Tab-separated table of C-alpha atoms in Angstrom:
chain	number	residue	atom	x	y	z
A	11	MET	CA	-55.741	-77.109	-14.527
A	12	SER	CA	-54.240	-76.403	-17.881
A	13	VAL	CA	-56.617	-73.662	-18.988
A	14	ALA	CA	-57.117	-70.467	-16.944
A	15	ALA	CA	-59.955	-69.100	-19.064
A	16	GLN	CA	-61.940	-70.247	-22.043
A	17	ILE	CA	-64.136	-68.021	-24.220
A	18	ASP	CA	-66.401	-69.617	-26.860
A	19	ASP	CA	-68.219	-67.584	-29.500
A	20	VAL	CA	-68.978	-64.586	-27.266
A	21	SER	CA	-70.757	-61.523	-28.660
A	22	PHE	CA	-71.666	-58.335	-26.878
A	23	ALA	CA	-72.984	-54.906	-27.881
A	24	HIS	CA	-73.203	-51.765	-25.758
A	25	SER	CA	-76.824	-50.638	-25.716
A	26	SER	CA	-75.901	-47.164	-26.986
A	27	VAL	CA	-73.666	-48.244	-29.887
A	28	ASP	CA	-74.582	-50.071	-33.111
A	29	ALA	CA	-71.274	-51.821	-33.798
A	30	PRO	CA	-70.719	-54.851	-31.540
A	31	ALA	CA	-67.979	-54.453	-28.930
A	32	LEU	CA	-67.290	-58.187	-29.196
A	33	ALA	CA	-68.223	-60.247	-32.264
A	34	HIS	CA	-68.001	-64.068	-32.061
A	35	VAL	CA	-64.854	-64.011	-29.970
A	36	SER	CA	-63.224	-67.300	-29.009
A	37	LEU	CA	-60.051	-67.445	-26.945
A	38	SER	CA	-58.242	-69.853	-24.680
A	39	LEU	CA	-55.772	-68.764	-21.990
A	40	PRO	CA	-53.316	-71.435	-20.814
A	41	ALA	CA	-52.711	-71.409	-17.072
A	42	GLY	CA	-49.519	-69.698	-16.000
A	43	GLY	CA	-48.999	-67.936	-19.305
A	44	ILE	CA	-48.480	-64.254	-19.999
A	45	VAL	CA	-50.606	-63.057	-22.894
A	46	ALA	CA	-50.822	-59.585	-24.395
A	47	LEU	CA	-53.975	-58.199	-25.941
A	48	LEU	CA	-52.970	-55.819	-28.712
A	49	GLY	CA	-55.157	-53.429	-30.654
A	50	PRO	CA	-56.267	-49.852	-31.190
A	51	SER	CA	-58.744	-47.981	-28.980
A	52	GLY	CA	-62.254	-49.306	-29.444
A	53	ALA	CA	-61.074	-52.776	-30.533
A	54	GLY	CA	-62.894	-54.407	-27.604
A	55	LYS	CA	-59.910	-55.040	-25.322
A	56	THR	CA	-61.481	-53.487	-22.218
A	57	THR	CA	-64.801	-55.224	-22.897
A	58	LEU	CA	-63.050	-58.598	-23.172
A	59	LEU	CA	-61.153	-58.044	-19.901
A	60	THR	CA	-64.304	-56.848	-18.110
A	61	LEU	CA	-66.099	-59.956	-19.371
A	62	LEU	CA	-63.428	-62.230	-17.879
A	63	ASP	CA	-63.617	-60.241	-14.612
A	64	GLY	CA	-67.319	-61.104	-14.363
A	65	ARG	CA	-68.453	-57.482	-14.519
A	66	LEU	CA	-70.170	-57.575	-17.938
A	67	ARG	CA	-73.899	-58.350	-18.377
A	68	ASP	CA	-76.105	-59.388	-21.295
A	69	TRP	CA	-73.485	-61.049	-23.463
A	70	ARG	CA	-74.051	-64.198	-25.524
A	71	GLY	CA	-71.819	-67.261	-25.720
A	72	ARG	CA	-69.950	-69.416	-23.191
A	73	VAL	CA	-67.230	-68.311	-20.792
A	74	SER	CA	-65.415	-70.256	-18.124
A	75	VAL	CA	-62.860	-68.692	-15.813
A	76	LEU	CA	-60.644	-70.744	-13.486
A	77	GLY	CA	-62.883	-73.759	-13.851
A	78	GLY	CA	-66.220	-72.020	-13.147
A	79	SER	CA	-68.569	-70.900	-15.903
A	80	LEU	CA	-69.861	-67.329	-15.944
A	81	ASP	CA	-73.544	-66.466	-16.193
A	82	PRO	CA	-74.438	-63.487	-18.429
A	83	ASP	CA	-77.337	-62.567	-16.126
A	84	TYR	CA	-75.700	-62.767	-12.709
A	85	PRO	CA	-72.411	-61.639	-11.209
A	86	PRO	CA	-70.114	-64.525	-10.257
A	87	PRO	CA	-70.376	-65.726	-6.650
A	88	ARG	CA	-68.393	-63.504	-4.305
A	89	ALA	CA	-66.235	-66.424	-3.203
A	90	LEU	CA	-64.799	-66.732	-6.717
A	91	ARG	CA	-64.212	-63.016	-7.370
A	92	PRO	CA	-60.912	-62.562	-5.542
A	93	ASP	CA	-59.379	-65.288	-7.721
A	94	THR	CA	-59.502	-62.878	-10.645
A	95	GLY	CA	-57.558	-59.660	-10.138
A	96	PHE	CA	-57.959	-56.532	-12.217
A	97	VAL	CA	-55.522	-53.681	-12.820
A	98	PHE	CA	-57.135	-50.514	-14.148
A	99	GLN	CA	-55.666	-48.015	-16.599
A	100	GLU	CA	-56.716	-45.101	-14.365
A	101	PHE	CA	-55.564	-46.971	-11.203
A	102	ALA	CA	-59.056	-46.786	-9.557
A	103	LEU	CA	-57.633	-46.078	-6.097
A	104	VAL	CA	-59.400	-44.387	-3.202
A	105	GLU	CA	-57.475	-41.123	-3.408
A	106	ARG	CA	-57.991	-39.902	0.140
A	107	SER	CA	-57.047	-43.214	1.758
A	108	THR	CA	-53.531	-44.399	2.547
A	109	VAL	CA	-51.541	-46.798	0.385
A	110	LEU	CA	-51.963	-49.515	3.029
A	111	ARG	CA	-55.758	-49.008	3.159
A	112	ASN	CA	-55.941	-49.305	-0.617
A	113	VAL	CA	-53.913	-52.520	-0.558
A	114	PHE	CA	-56.167	-53.913	2.190
A	115	ASN	CA	-59.111	-53.127	-0.102
A	116	GLY	CA	-57.799	-55.959	-2.262
A	117	ARG	CA	-58.245	-58.305	0.719
A	118	LEU	CA	-61.902	-57.412	1.326
A	119	GLY	CA	-63.178	-60.302	-0.792
A	120	ARG	CA	-61.118	-62.753	1.298
A	121	MET	CA	-62.367	-61.449	4.652
A	122	SER	CA	-65.619	-62.298	6.433
A	123	PRO	CA	-68.325	-59.686	5.686
A	124	LEU	CA	-68.064	-58.302	9.231
A	125	ARG	CA	-64.269	-58.008	9.145
A	126	ALA	CA	-64.498	-56.484	5.674
A	127	PHE	CA	-66.978	-53.854	6.840
A	128	LEU	CA	-64.980	-53.001	9.950
A	129	GLY	CA	-61.760	-53.066	7.965
A	130	SER	CA	-59.988	-55.158	10.588
A	131	PRO	CA	-57.481	-57.441	8.847
A	132	THR	CA	-56.265	-60.736	10.308
A	133	GLU	CA	-52.575	-61.583	10.792
A	134	ARG	CA	-52.620	-63.373	7.456
A	135	ASP	CA	-54.229	-60.390	5.676
A	136	ILE	CA	-51.469	-58.158	7.032
A	137	GLN	CA	-48.785	-60.630	5.957
A	138	VAL	CA	-50.154	-60.879	2.395
A	139	ALA	CA	-50.502	-57.106	2.119
A	140	ARG	CA	-46.919	-56.615	3.369
A	141	SER	CA	-45.464	-58.977	0.812
A	142	ALA	CA	-47.520	-57.305	-1.948
A	143	LEU	CA	-46.149	-53.912	-0.883
A	144	ASP	CA	-42.621	-55.362	-0.822
A	145	ASP	CA	-42.924	-56.906	-4.265
A	146	CYS	CA	-44.122	-53.584	-5.670
A	147	GLY	CA	-41.290	-51.688	-3.941
A	148	ILE	CA	-43.602	-49.350	-2.045
A	149	SER	CA	-43.251	-50.516	1.579
A	150	ASP	CA	-41.915	-47.087	2.533
A	151	LEU	CA	-45.050	-45.417	1.098
A	152	ALA	CA	-47.512	-47.495	3.164
A	153	ASP	CA	-48.739	-44.597	5.289
A	154	ARG	CA	-48.805	-41.971	2.532
A	155	ARG	CA	-52.132	-40.824	1.125
A	156	VAL	CA	-52.633	-41.877	-2.489
A	157	ASP	CA	-53.392	-38.332	-3.652
A	158	SER	CA	-49.785	-37.406	-2.843
A	159	LEU	CA	-48.280	-40.052	-5.176
A	160	SER	CA	-47.037	-39.937	-8.778
A	161	GLY	CA	-48.628	-41.935	-11.616
A	162	GLY	CA	-45.999	-44.691	-11.505
A	163	GLN	CA	-46.339	-45.006	-7.730
A	164	ARG	CA	-50.124	-45.153	-8.044
A	165	GLN	CA	-49.983	-48.021	-10.505
A	166	ARG	CA	-47.637	-49.831	-8.105
A	167	VAL	CA	-50.266	-49.403	-5.378
A	168	ALA	CA	-52.974	-50.689	-7.732
A	169	ILE	CA	-50.867	-53.751	-8.585
A	170	ALA	CA	-50.151	-54.344	-4.889
A	171	ARG	CA	-53.902	-54.215	-4.256
A	172	CYS	CA	-54.412	-56.754	-7.028
A	173	LEU	CA	-51.665	-59.043	-5.642
A	174	ALA	CA	-53.207	-58.776	-2.158
A	175	GLN	CA	-56.242	-60.576	-3.588
A	176	GLU	CA	-53.966	-63.592	-4.214
A	177	PRO	CA	-55.397	-63.867	-7.736
A	178	ARG	CA	-54.805	-66.855	-9.996
A	179	LEU	CA	-55.687	-64.798	-13.068
A	180	ILE	CA	-54.553	-61.180	-13.437
A	181	LEU	CA	-56.349	-59.001	-15.977
A	182	ALA	CA	-54.617	-55.698	-16.653
A	183	ASP	CA	-56.392	-53.084	-18.767
A	184	GLU	CA	-53.793	-50.811	-20.403
A	185	PRO	CA	-51.841	-50.806	-17.130
A	186	VAL	CA	-49.028	-48.589	-18.432
A	187	SER	CA	-50.584	-46.354	-21.075
A	188	ASN	CA	-50.655	-43.401	-18.664
A	189	LEU	CA	-46.945	-43.753	-17.861
A	190	ASP	CA	-43.711	-42.713	-19.584
A	191	PRO	CA	-41.719	-45.484	-21.365
A	192	THR	CA	-39.223	-46.061	-18.525
A	193	ARG	CA	-41.993	-46.258	-15.930
A	194	ALA	CA	-44.039	-48.469	-18.257
A	195	ALA	CA	-41.272	-51.055	-18.606
A	196	GLU	CA	-40.693	-51.018	-14.813
A	197	ILE	CA	-44.353	-51.613	-14.062
A	198	LEU	CA	-44.717	-54.456	-16.580
A	199	THR	CA	-41.531	-56.113	-15.279
A	200	LEU	CA	-42.917	-55.883	-11.776
A	201	LEU	CA	-46.325	-57.243	-12.771
A	202	THR	CA	-45.053	-60.183	-14.820
A	203	GLU	CA	-42.398	-61.168	-12.262
A	204	ALA	CA	-44.860	-61.062	-9.367
A	205	ALA	CA	-47.316	-63.147	-11.406
A	206	ARG	CA	-44.640	-65.717	-12.303
A	207	ALA	CA	-43.571	-66.009	-8.682
A	208	ARG	CA	-47.191	-66.720	-7.728
A	209	GLY	CA	-47.950	-68.987	-10.682
A	210	ALA	CA	-50.718	-66.640	-11.821
A	211	THR	CA	-51.887	-66.228	-15.403
A	212	VAL	CA	-51.663	-62.721	-16.879
A	213	LEU	CA	-53.674	-61.134	-19.668
A	214	PHE	CA	-52.705	-57.508	-20.220
A	215	SER	CA	-53.893	-55.171	-22.915
A	216	SER	CA	-51.748	-52.598	-24.627
A	217	HIS	CA	-51.669	-50.544	-27.777
A	218	GLN	CA	-47.884	-50.674	-27.931
A	219	PRO	CA	-46.589	-53.700	-29.933
A	220	GLU	CA	-43.037	-53.373	-28.555
A	221	LEU	CA	-44.246	-53.780	-24.953
A	222	ALA	CA	-46.390	-56.756	-25.935
A	223	ARG	CA	-43.385	-58.395	-27.649
A	224	ARG	CA	-41.089	-57.791	-24.729
A	225	PHE	CA	-43.291	-59.010	-21.881
A	226	ALA	CA	-45.708	-61.587	-23.314
A	227	GLN	CA	-45.263	-65.123	-24.562
A	228	ARG	CA	-48.308	-64.916	-26.750
A	229	ILE	CA	-50.004	-62.018	-28.490
A	230	VAL	CA	-53.684	-61.746	-29.329
A	231	GLY	CA	-54.521	-59.010	-31.835
A	232	MET	CA	-57.969	-57.430	-31.698
A	233	ARG	CA	-59.748	-55.150	-34.144
A	234	ASP	CA	-63.404	-54.124	-34.362
A	235	GLY	CA	-64.451	-56.559	-31.648
A	236	ARG	CA	-62.864	-59.565	-33.360
A	237	ILE	CA	-59.725	-61.602	-32.790
A	238	ALA	CA	-57.453	-60.707	-35.724
A	239	PHE	CA	-54.625	-63.080	-34.798
A	240	ASP	CA	-53.499	-65.241	-31.891
A	241	VAL	CA	-49.817	-66.188	-32.164
A	242	PRO	CA	-46.670	-66.871	-30.100
A	243	VAL	CA	-44.434	-63.795	-29.892
A	244	SER	CA	-41.842	-65.365	-32.219
A	245	ASP	CA	-44.464	-65.694	-34.977
A	246	LEU	CA	-45.729	-62.119	-34.814
A	247	SER	CA	-44.808	-60.286	-38.005
A	248	GLU	CA	-44.385	-56.528	-38.164
A	249	ASP	CA	-47.093	-56.420	-40.813
A	250	ALA	CA	-49.678	-58.220	-38.708
A	251	ALA	CA	-49.181	-55.787	-35.830
A	252	ALA	CA	-49.196	-52.772	-38.132
A	253	ASP	CA	-52.350	-54.031	-39.858
A	254	LEU	CA	-54.296	-53.728	-36.588
A	255	TYR	CA	-53.762	-50.006	-36.623
A	256	ARG	CA	-53.905	-49.299	-40.347
A	257	ASP	CA	-57.684	-49.042	-40.601
A	258	ALA	CA	-57.983	-47.124	-37.390
A	259	ALA	CA	-55.316	-44.721	-38.600
A	260	GLN	CA	-57.081	-44.191	-41.888
A	261	MET	CA	-60.408	-43.680	-40.195
A	262	SER	CA	-59.183	-41.069	-37.773
A	263	GLY	CA	-56.703	-39.628	-40.294
A	264	THR	CA	-54.035	-39.279	-37.624
A	265	GLY	CA	-51.917	-42.397	-37.889
A	266	LEU	CA	-49.145	-41.160	-35.638
A	267	LYS	CA	-51.466	-40.298	-32.825
A	268	VAL	CA	-53.008	-43.755	-32.732
A	269	VAL	CA	-49.710	-45.640	-32.669
A	270	THR	CA	-47.852	-43.577	-30.092
B	29	MET	CA	-75.635	-15.754	-32.063
B	30	ARG	CA	-78.504	-13.625	-33.271
B	31	SER	CA	-81.051	-15.465	-31.125
B	32	ARG	CA	-78.789	-15.051	-28.087
B	33	GLY	CA	-78.568	-11.293	-28.670
B	34	PHE	CA	-82.333	-11.174	-28.917
B	35	GLY	CA	-82.632	-13.156	-25.700
B	36	SER	CA	-80.457	-10.761	-23.730
B	37	PHE	CA	-82.409	-7.804	-25.134
B	38	ILE	CA	-85.648	-9.373	-23.860
B	39	SER	CA	-84.050	-10.026	-20.449
B	40	ALA	CA	-82.919	-6.397	-20.207
B	41	VAL	CA	-86.420	-5.129	-21.044
B	42	VAL	CA	-88.025	-7.460	-18.471
B	43	ILE	CA	-85.582	-6.460	-15.703
B	44	ALA	CA	-86.038	-2.740	-16.452
B	45	GLY	CA	-89.807	-3.235	-16.443
B	46	VAL	CA	-89.810	-4.976	-13.060
B	47	VAL	CA	-87.664	-2.267	-11.424
B	48	LEU	CA	-89.827	0.504	-12.875
B	49	TRP	CA	-93.024	-1.249	-11.774
B	50	SER	CA	-91.693	-1.588	-8.220
B	51	PHE	CA	-90.943	2.140	-7.984
B	52	VAL	CA	-94.209	3.310	-9.528
B	53	THR	CA	-96.527	1.102	-7.494
B	54	THR	CA	-94.867	1.446	-4.041
B	55	ASP	CA	-95.494	4.431	-1.811
B	56	VAL	CA	-91.881	5.419	-1.521
B	57	GLU	CA	-92.009	8.878	-0.027
B	58	MET	CA	-88.489	10.230	0.035
B	59	THR	CA	-89.689	13.185	2.094
B	60	ARG	CA	-90.607	10.871	4.966
B	61	LEU	CA	-87.123	9.393	4.951
B	62	ALA	CA	-85.628	12.897	5.246
B	63	ALA	CA	-87.966	13.827	8.090
B	64	ALA	CA	-87.143	10.647	9.959
B	65	GLY	CA	-83.457	11.540	10.131
B	66	PRO	CA	-83.466	13.079	13.601
B	67	ARG	CA	-85.640	10.262	14.972
B	68	ILE	CA	-83.285	7.595	13.663
B	69	ALA	CA	-80.430	9.475	15.308
B	70	GLU	CA	-82.372	9.542	18.560
B	71	PHE	CA	-83.017	5.783	18.367
B	72	LEU	CA	-79.354	5.105	17.891
B	73	GLY	CA	-78.561	7.490	20.717
B	74	ARG	CA	-80.843	5.630	23.082
B	75	MET	CA	-79.001	2.383	22.299
B	76	PHE	CA	-75.848	3.867	23.853
B	77	PRO	CA	-74.401	2.894	26.137
B	78	PRO	CA	-75.610	-0.752	25.962
B	79	ASP	CA	-77.025	-1.847	29.304
B	80	PRO	CA	-74.831	-4.624	30.752
B	81	SER	CA	-77.267	-5.363	33.605
B	82	VAL	CA	-79.168	-7.842	31.397
B	83	MET	CA	-76.095	-10.073	30.986
B	84	ASP	CA	-77.799	-13.021	32.694
B	85	GLU	CA	-80.800	-12.987	30.351
B	86	ILE	CA	-78.550	-12.579	27.314
B	87	VAL	CA	-76.322	-15.491	28.291
B	88	ARG	CA	-79.377	-17.628	29.009
B	89	GLY	CA	-80.994	-16.638	25.689
B	90	SER	CA	-77.797	-17.195	23.695
B	91	ALA	CA	-77.323	-20.606	25.277
B	92	GLU	CA	-80.874	-21.536	24.337
B	93	THR	CA	-80.318	-20.385	20.742
B	94	LEU	CA	-77.134	-22.473	20.605
B	95	ARG	CA	-79.033	-25.495	21.965
B	96	ILE	CA	-81.790	-25.016	19.356
B	97	ALA	CA	-79.182	-24.889	16.576
B	98	VAL	CA	-77.268	-27.933	17.885
B	99	ILE	CA	-80.299	-30.170	18.459
B	100	GLY	CA	-82.003	-28.873	15.299
B	101	THR	CA	-78.891	-29.657	13.218
B	102	LEU	CA	-78.688	-33.113	14.815
B	103	GLY	CA	-82.317	-33.738	13.856
B	104	ALA	CA	-81.624	-32.525	10.320
B	105	ILE	CA	-78.645	-34.911	10.041
B	106	LEU	CA	-80.767	-37.869	11.214
B	107	LEU	CA	-83.456	-37.007	8.637
B	108	SER	CA	-80.953	-36.207	5.881
B	109	VAL	CA	-79.063	-39.518	5.968
B	110	PRO	CA	-82.016	-41.664	4.779
B	111	LEU	CA	-83.476	-38.874	2.611
B	112	GLY	CA	-80.066	-38.159	1.069
B	113	LEU	CA	-79.703	-41.842	0.158
B	114	LEU	CA	-83.181	-41.816	-1.393
B	115	ALA	CA	-82.475	-38.576	-3.275
B	116	SER	CA	-79.207	-39.809	-4.797
B	117	GLY	CA	-79.134	-40.966	-8.384
B	118	THR	CA	-76.558	-43.674	-7.656
B	119	MET	CA	-78.387	-45.275	-4.718
B	120	ALA	CA	-82.062	-44.916	-5.730
B	121	PRO	CA	-83.917	-45.429	-9.046
B	122	PRO	CA	-85.496	-42.396	-10.776
B	123	ALA	CA	-88.972	-43.446	-9.559
B	124	ILE	CA	-87.751	-42.764	-6.010
B	125	HIS	CA	-85.065	-40.081	-6.243
B	126	ARG	CA	-87.091	-37.707	-8.467
B	127	PRO	CA	-90.105	-37.345	-6.128
B	128	VAL	CA	-87.830	-37.200	-3.061
B	129	ARG	CA	-85.841	-34.357	-4.664
B	130	THR	CA	-89.083	-32.508	-5.404
B	131	VAL	CA	-90.223	-32.845	-1.782
B	132	LEU	CA	-86.826	-31.525	-0.598
B	133	ALA	CA	-87.122	-28.535	-2.955
B	134	VAL	CA	-90.576	-27.748	-1.523
B	135	ILE	CA	-89.215	-27.988	2.030
B	136	ARG	CA	-86.375	-25.601	1.114
B	137	ALA	CA	-88.895	-23.148	-0.325
B	138	ILE	CA	-90.773	-22.771	3.001
B	139	PRO	CA	-89.106	-20.006	5.076
B	140	LEU	CA	-87.844	-21.061	8.511
B	141	ILE	CA	-89.787	-18.330	10.308
B	142	LEU	CA	-93.038	-19.607	8.765
B	143	VAL	CA	-92.341	-23.182	9.891
B	144	ALA	CA	-91.522	-21.836	13.361
B	145	MET	CA	-94.821	-19.911	13.557
B	146	LEU	CA	-96.764	-23.029	12.560
B	147	MET	CA	-94.851	-25.109	15.110
B	148	VAL	CA	-95.492	-22.578	17.897
B	149	GLY	CA	-99.161	-22.980	17.065
B	150	ALA	CA	-98.866	-26.746	17.093
B	151	VAL	CA	-96.697	-27.437	20.178
B	152	GLY	CA	-96.776	-24.141	22.097
B	153	LEU	CA	-94.131	-21.555	23.063
B	154	GLY	CA	-90.513	-22.390	23.922
B	155	PRO	CA	-87.460	-23.935	22.282
B	156	LEU	CA	-89.214	-27.135	21.099
B	157	PRO	CA	-91.015	-25.533	18.110
B	158	GLY	CA	-87.724	-23.834	17.212
B	159	ILE	CA	-85.859	-27.146	17.225
B	160	ILE	CA	-88.523	-28.843	15.094
B	161	ALA	CA	-88.565	-25.905	12.661
B	162	VAL	CA	-84.762	-25.864	12.288
B	163	ALA	CA	-84.581	-29.644	11.800
B	164	PHE	CA	-87.351	-29.564	9.183
B	165	HIS	CA	-86.095	-26.539	7.277
B	166	ALA	CA	-82.417	-27.600	7.286
B	167	THR	CA	-83.245	-31.093	6.019
B	168	GLY	CA	-84.368	-29.622	2.698
B	169	MET	CA	-80.837	-28.407	2.052
B	170	LEU	CA	-78.755	-30.978	3.930
B	171	ALA	CA	-80.394	-34.039	2.330
B	172	LYS	CA	-79.779	-32.487	-1.091
B	173	PHE	CA	-76.117	-31.881	-0.193
B	174	TYR	CA	-75.731	-35.469	1.052
B	175	ALA	CA	-77.285	-36.820	-2.159
B	176	GLU	CA	-74.864	-34.720	-4.204
B	177	ALA	CA	-71.952	-35.989	-2.099
B	178	ILE	CA	-72.985	-39.571	-2.859
B	179	ASP	CA	-73.440	-38.845	-6.572
B	180	GLY	CA	-70.063	-37.081	-6.710
B	181	VAL	CA	-68.197	-40.240	-5.724
B	182	SER	CA	-65.837	-41.556	-8.413
B	183	PRO	CA	-67.137	-44.947	-9.650
B	184	ALA	CA	-63.695	-46.391	-10.532
B	185	PRO	CA	-62.659	-47.433	-6.990
B	186	LEU	CA	-66.125	-48.952	-6.565
B	187	ALA	CA	-65.577	-51.126	-9.633
B	188	ALA	CA	-62.167	-52.101	-8.239
B	189	LEU	CA	-63.667	-53.209	-4.926
B	190	GLU	CA	-66.447	-55.061	-6.717
B	191	SER	CA	-63.793	-56.833	-8.775
B	192	ALA	CA	-61.931	-57.772	-5.592
B	193	GLY	CA	-65.102	-59.386	-4.244
B	194	ALA	CA	-66.065	-56.798	-1.602
B	195	GLY	CA	-69.754	-56.878	-0.624
B	196	PRO	CA	-72.050	-53.842	-0.833
B	197	LEU	CA	-71.499	-52.795	2.800
B	198	ALA	CA	-67.725	-53.102	2.497
B	199	ARG	CA	-67.866	-51.047	-0.713
B	200	LEU	CA	-69.939	-48.382	1.037
B	201	ARG	CA	-67.497	-48.296	3.934
B	202	HIS	CA	-64.170	-48.419	2.060
B	203	ALA	CA	-64.822	-46.851	-1.367
B	204	ILE	CA	-67.846	-44.527	-1.050
B	205	TRP	CA	-67.454	-43.196	2.498
B	206	PRO	CA	-63.776	-42.106	2.278
B	207	GLN	CA	-64.646	-40.112	-0.825
B	208	MET	CA	-67.748	-38.395	0.549
B	209	ALA	CA	-66.749	-37.908	4.201
B	210	PRO	CA	-64.970	-34.548	3.735
B	211	VAL	CA	-67.862	-33.201	1.659
B	212	VAL	CA	-70.420	-34.340	4.236
B	213	ALA	CA	-68.411	-32.805	7.083
B	214	ARG	CA	-68.022	-29.491	5.260
B	215	ASP	CA	-71.705	-29.290	4.272
B	216	THR	CA	-72.891	-30.206	7.768
B	217	ILE	CA	-70.731	-27.525	9.399
B	218	PHE	CA	-71.955	-24.994	6.830
B	219	ARG	CA	-75.578	-25.904	7.580
B	220	PHE	CA	-74.929	-25.640	11.330
B	221	GLU	CA	-73.632	-22.111	10.816
B	222	LEU	CA	-76.782	-21.221	8.861
B	223	ASN	CA	-78.978	-22.846	11.526
B	224	LEU	CA	-77.368	-20.784	14.270
B	225	ARG	CA	-77.770	-17.545	12.318
B	226	GLU	CA	-81.361	-18.286	11.423
B	227	SER	CA	-82.416	-19.473	14.878
B	228	LEU	CA	-81.292	-16.149	16.402
B	229	ILE	CA	-84.564	-14.581	15.228
B	230	LEU	CA	-86.830	-17.514	16.085
B	231	GLY	CA	-87.624	-15.989	19.498
B	232	ILE	CA	-89.528	-13.198	17.753
B	233	VAL	CA	-92.318	-15.654	16.957
B	234	GLY	CA	-92.033	-17.293	20.392
B	235	ALA	CA	-89.886	-20.246	19.381
B	236	GLY	CA	-87.204	-19.727	22.030
B	237	GLY	CA	-83.726	-18.244	22.184
B	238	ILE	CA	-82.203	-14.776	22.338
B	239	GLY	CA	-84.627	-13.399	19.739
B	240	PHE	CA	-87.310	-13.426	22.420
B	241	TYR	CA	-85.310	-11.007	24.600
B	242	ILE	CA	-84.482	-8.689	21.699
B	243	GLN	CA	-88.143	-8.507	20.784
B	244	THR	CA	-89.210	-7.831	24.397
B	245	TYR	CA	-86.639	-5.041	24.858
B	246	VAL	CA	-87.552	-3.344	21.577
B	247	ARG	CA	-91.306	-3.508	22.241
B	248	SER	CA	-90.800	-1.983	25.725
B	249	PHE	CA	-88.493	0.765	24.343
B	250	GLN	CA	-85.462	-0.485	26.324
B	251	TYR	CA	-83.077	0.150	23.463
B	252	ASP	CA	-79.942	0.011	25.614
B	253	LYS	CA	-80.824	-3.542	26.599
B	254	ALA	CA	-81.689	-4.432	23.009
B	255	ALA	CA	-78.246	-3.127	22.033
B	256	SER	CA	-76.571	-5.500	24.515
B	257	ALA	CA	-78.517	-8.452	23.083
B	258	THR	CA	-77.632	-7.388	19.528
B	259	LEU	CA	-73.955	-7.250	20.473
B	260	ALA	CA	-74.229	-10.787	21.847
B	261	VAL	CA	-75.704	-11.910	18.516
B	262	VAL	CA	-72.855	-10.296	16.591
B	263	VAL	CA	-70.302	-11.981	18.855
B	264	MET	CA	-71.936	-15.369	18.328
B	265	VAL	CA	-72.077	-15.008	14.545
B	266	VAL	CA	-68.440	-13.931	14.334
B	267	ALA	CA	-67.412	-16.778	16.657
B	268	ILE	CA	-69.225	-19.459	14.654
B	269	GLU	CA	-67.770	-18.097	11.434
B	270	ALA	CA	-64.230	-18.240	12.802
B	271	PHE	CA	-64.886	-21.757	14.125
B	272	ASN	CA	-66.216	-22.769	10.701
B	273	VAL	CA	-63.124	-21.446	8.918
B	274	ILE	CA	-60.871	-23.498	11.199
B	275	LEU	CA	-62.915	-26.667	10.675
B	276	ARG	CA	-63.094	-26.205	6.911
B	277	ARG	CA	-59.328	-25.964	6.758
B	278	ARG	CA	-59.098	-29.307	8.545
B	279	PHE	CA	-61.438	-31.068	6.112
B	280	SER	CA	-59.916	-29.924	2.832
């Protein structure tokens, strides 16, 4: 398969907001690539990622993910869900559970319903979870409760959970915007290397152009629910990236705050 | 700001009015209170020393009260699990959770002793009406607590498990339950403590337990025996409170 996901002329509006969150968006993700989604807050990045994860309803257009087309009225079949992994900005971990439990949560979609309910992993589940923990450098934290971890450690757990799904497409929604620059670079290195090793496609969103340049092969700029540009990293001009934020900066009147 | 100042002025006037009305319309005769002084002293005197010869009855009565509280709480838990689910905004639509919440509020508003009296009338004397009354009364509060525990669950981990392909039961087990378990445990222990305290007096209306003995001793002027029973009540309340503190520390 040469294309991991294909979006054709998709529009979507939140029921409570007038402006569309996505307006006639078309996008093609080549399999195995690492693509960054760049843009200010409210550009539609999260909505686009949620759409590809099959968790958005009532949109218009055509979407196919990993060879199956999505239906705007129904969630995708459970069997297909684990193929698409999602990394959340706020980690979305079960705080009172252990690191290992949270990583096993990523396996639930691959287990039989009974095993999933009982939380009794098979040998293979354990093996996959172990290697995910190893790749994220948190094997020694396996028995710690998540609420005792730092932000960087939490995002490692969340990525390990995502890897435990054995996803072929990894969607990461601002995975490092809650972390300091050093931590952010570590986490993105970890994520992109683990994805490469597994042959998975990555689409991560960010509002930091320098991170997008450093870790992605291609950069998609979004503004006001539209695709502003879609270029290889080498073709991205400073102006194009800055343009994404110019309007937002003017509107909020605090340019510095938006960019940093 | 002005309207808020006006509002608090109105509240002050209303509160003052209610207090004044209570004093004026009640026959509070301070002279009677003064005259009763020696009699109150005599009452207290007759309670000493507490009569230890009724130990058997007290132990039997206390054990029955404990059983009423335990079985009553168990009944309340069994009723509160389905009702709590139905009363939660996340699990049930407004058409269901609103009326269920109203019913729970009505149940909470009926005093336990009243339910117990009705149940004694319905099923006769003994611990059974007490158990039914405790289970019924406690459900009004416990089901509400359970619903709030469900609604207090953070939705982010749920979305993560949905994304990973976990079914509804697996999500309930691995994302909702770990978040609400400590709250449910704490609320249930708290309600058990209340049930034990409240069921101590159920015997007065014939619904079993140590209250029955206290009432009998007082009515037959055996104040020294009543004092022993009262001491047993105090010991039980202090014990359950200490037990509760220990458990709460574990579930934080």
